């Protein structure tokens, strides 16, 4: 026999083992007429174990698909959430909040039904997902129903004694519901528990009453007594088919009552010939002695007589429910305590009257237990109210009895609702198997019922921390999304929620949306944070994740079009985005010491990281007024590339700015702009530096292509010489432009932009750039002059004169050579020039 394979089915750390029986149950529904033989099951099982089908990959792929599908739900939740941004008056706000909660509930219900339906197929959907969506739907429903109850503004006045004397049970119930918030909440909780109960299949209707037992009784010579108490009174069991049906019937009756569908239970009994059961269940209806006046008027507005018969209801027909409800309730208690009856029948009558012990016998789930308690609370409180309204008029009715026959103890409302705090501890001890995913939401539901919103948030935060540690992504994203929208609900409700916790939850959610790439809704949730600096950092972080090849219109969309409706500070976000990109690059790569910098060639390929840094400047072109900031960041990026010796990246940055439709008019600064000491002045220095290196490379390329001797040597040599002379002059021109400009000197006069926080450390960086490149310019200039000494007269003397330039006490370029540790090399070059001058003229100095 093959070993049982472990199938990773939970999406977390847990594994479920599939046995032959379990696998058979998975495969069976696929085959028509249930024709699957055990041999085919073993074959399929063997097929898996041999490796032809990898169950781990099947289930894991399934989980990943589910997570991807769930990701779409994040967008669905954003649609109603955007309404929470609207500023409206309190009355409209209440409607908006309730509408948003209803949308959350419907979205959860939709996904629950989708996965529930998929779960019926082969291998099915992951049941965790189905249960999570069901639990979330139930929780949103509870939040909505409690919100509508706790924020009612239409509280009615209590009836006076005269009104109460003639009020029906139905009217007294309405009075209790309108005037007692604690009772209304208990009633709503019971209603919620009834609505979320899972579907069940009721027994099939058999219209004939006990047909098999009747047939056996007619064939026997014994007494024929088939009244409701007959079989119990005589100790004669029903025929097996009837007994089986009777048990299924009372179970269906209980399941209907559990769901608050008493009328369905009564109708089922009536259709099955159990009229006495239908009547006994009907006693649960509150006595009402009249049809509403508007109903009578509607009836009277049409023909009231047909074929001579009066169509309006007479006085008796207008009355429904038990006249003496206390007596009916006492009988229900007795029936619930009768151990001769089926336990579901006892539970049904126990549920109708609010009995605890006998109803709990058939409970299986946490929700069942909570319902039993709240059902008892509602029925007890209602009974107290009906009795207090009648005591001065009708006297005291028969007291309902408990299982021992004693009068059941009634609790005062204050005592009853104090017990709610301890209720859930008892339920937990009664429950047996509880799914960990459902337990999380059940704990939330408990705290919601107890009106502890702060505790709800604290509990959810703790659960999210645990899920992070346990690496359970499936449940984490469910719970994070729910928690986020719950705190947004509390925030809009102006509830007493911890502001710091709310901010942290929203930040985590936005970061999670960034991870999931739900890009279109990130601005909405970012705007919900009550801290502008956090908003800027968070949305800037999102924008900084964009790839370098993103088109400009996409940048405009996410920086401008999607943020404007939510009032996000676009200009500050754009600035922070570029700043964040540069800071991240700085943190990733440590700056080398000045003396260790090695210069790249201008034509070397660009790295993706450097390309990303260059393109990031595009974020500062969405708003025209930010172009000045763009130039400041461009200068900072120039300094960075130069300090790393990346002349290739430096060149690409300059070309990017010169070709950019927004930056190009600005980089061509006029003389007046340069004199204003704007960022363009520093940029002009970088432009001259690049022109020098390009001119030098062009000269070097021409120099290495000296024409060889040959037929056309004289002509080519002449043309080459003219070119070299021209290119030498160009190199010298750019050299002088840099060396004798303010940019080329240490600690130049500060510009008006130097005080900006974005240029912190700029002076130190500029000095380091000069320490690296001033010596490099001098050395390259010396080579050009020295190599062309035989072509252009005076170049040798110029090369020697560079010593005076370096030694100038006003310029102090010798400090740059000392910092870069290139003084020894420079002195060697000056020595070469002196020796060449001695050789040519017999003098050591020009």
PDB file of N, CA and C in Angstrom, residues 163 196 205 696 741 809:
ATOM      1  N   UNK A 163     -53.531  53.411  28.521  1.00  0.00           N
ATOM      2  CA  UNK A 163     -53.221  52.797  27.221  1.00  0.00           C
ATOM      3  C   UNK A 163     -52.771  51.351  27.408  1.00  0.00           C
ATOM      4  N   UNK A 196     -27.900  34.653  10.359  1.00  0.00           N
ATOM      5  CA  UNK A 196     -26.619  34.101   9.876  1.00  0.00           C
ATOM      6  C   UNK A 196     -26.549  32.581  10.010  1.00  0.00           C
ATOM      7  N   UNK A 205     -42.266  16.832   3.013  1.00  0.00           N
ATOM      8  CA  UNK A 205     -43.634  16.802   3.552  1.00  0.00           C
ATOM      9  C   UNK A 205     -44.321  15.488   3.183  1.00  0.00           C
ATOM     10  N   UNK A 696      38.016  66.671 -24.292  1.00  0.00           N
ATOM     11  CA  UNK A 696      39.240  65.891 -24.091  1.00  0.00           C
ATOM     12  C   UNK A 696      39.143  64.539 -24.794  1.00  0.00           C
ATOM     13  N   UNK A 741      36.460  80.041 -12.790  1.00  0.00           N
ATOM     14  CA  UNK A 741      35.085  80.421 -12.417  1.00  0.00           C
ATOM     15  C   UNK A 741      34.913  80.258 -10.910  1.00  0.00           C
ATOM     16  N   UNK A 809      48.355  81.111  -4.440  1.00  0.00           N
ATOM     17  CA  UNK A 809      47.867  81.194  -3.059  1.00  0.00           C
ATOM     18  C   UNK A 809      46.431  81.657  -2.973  1.00  0.00           C
TER      19      UNK A 809
END
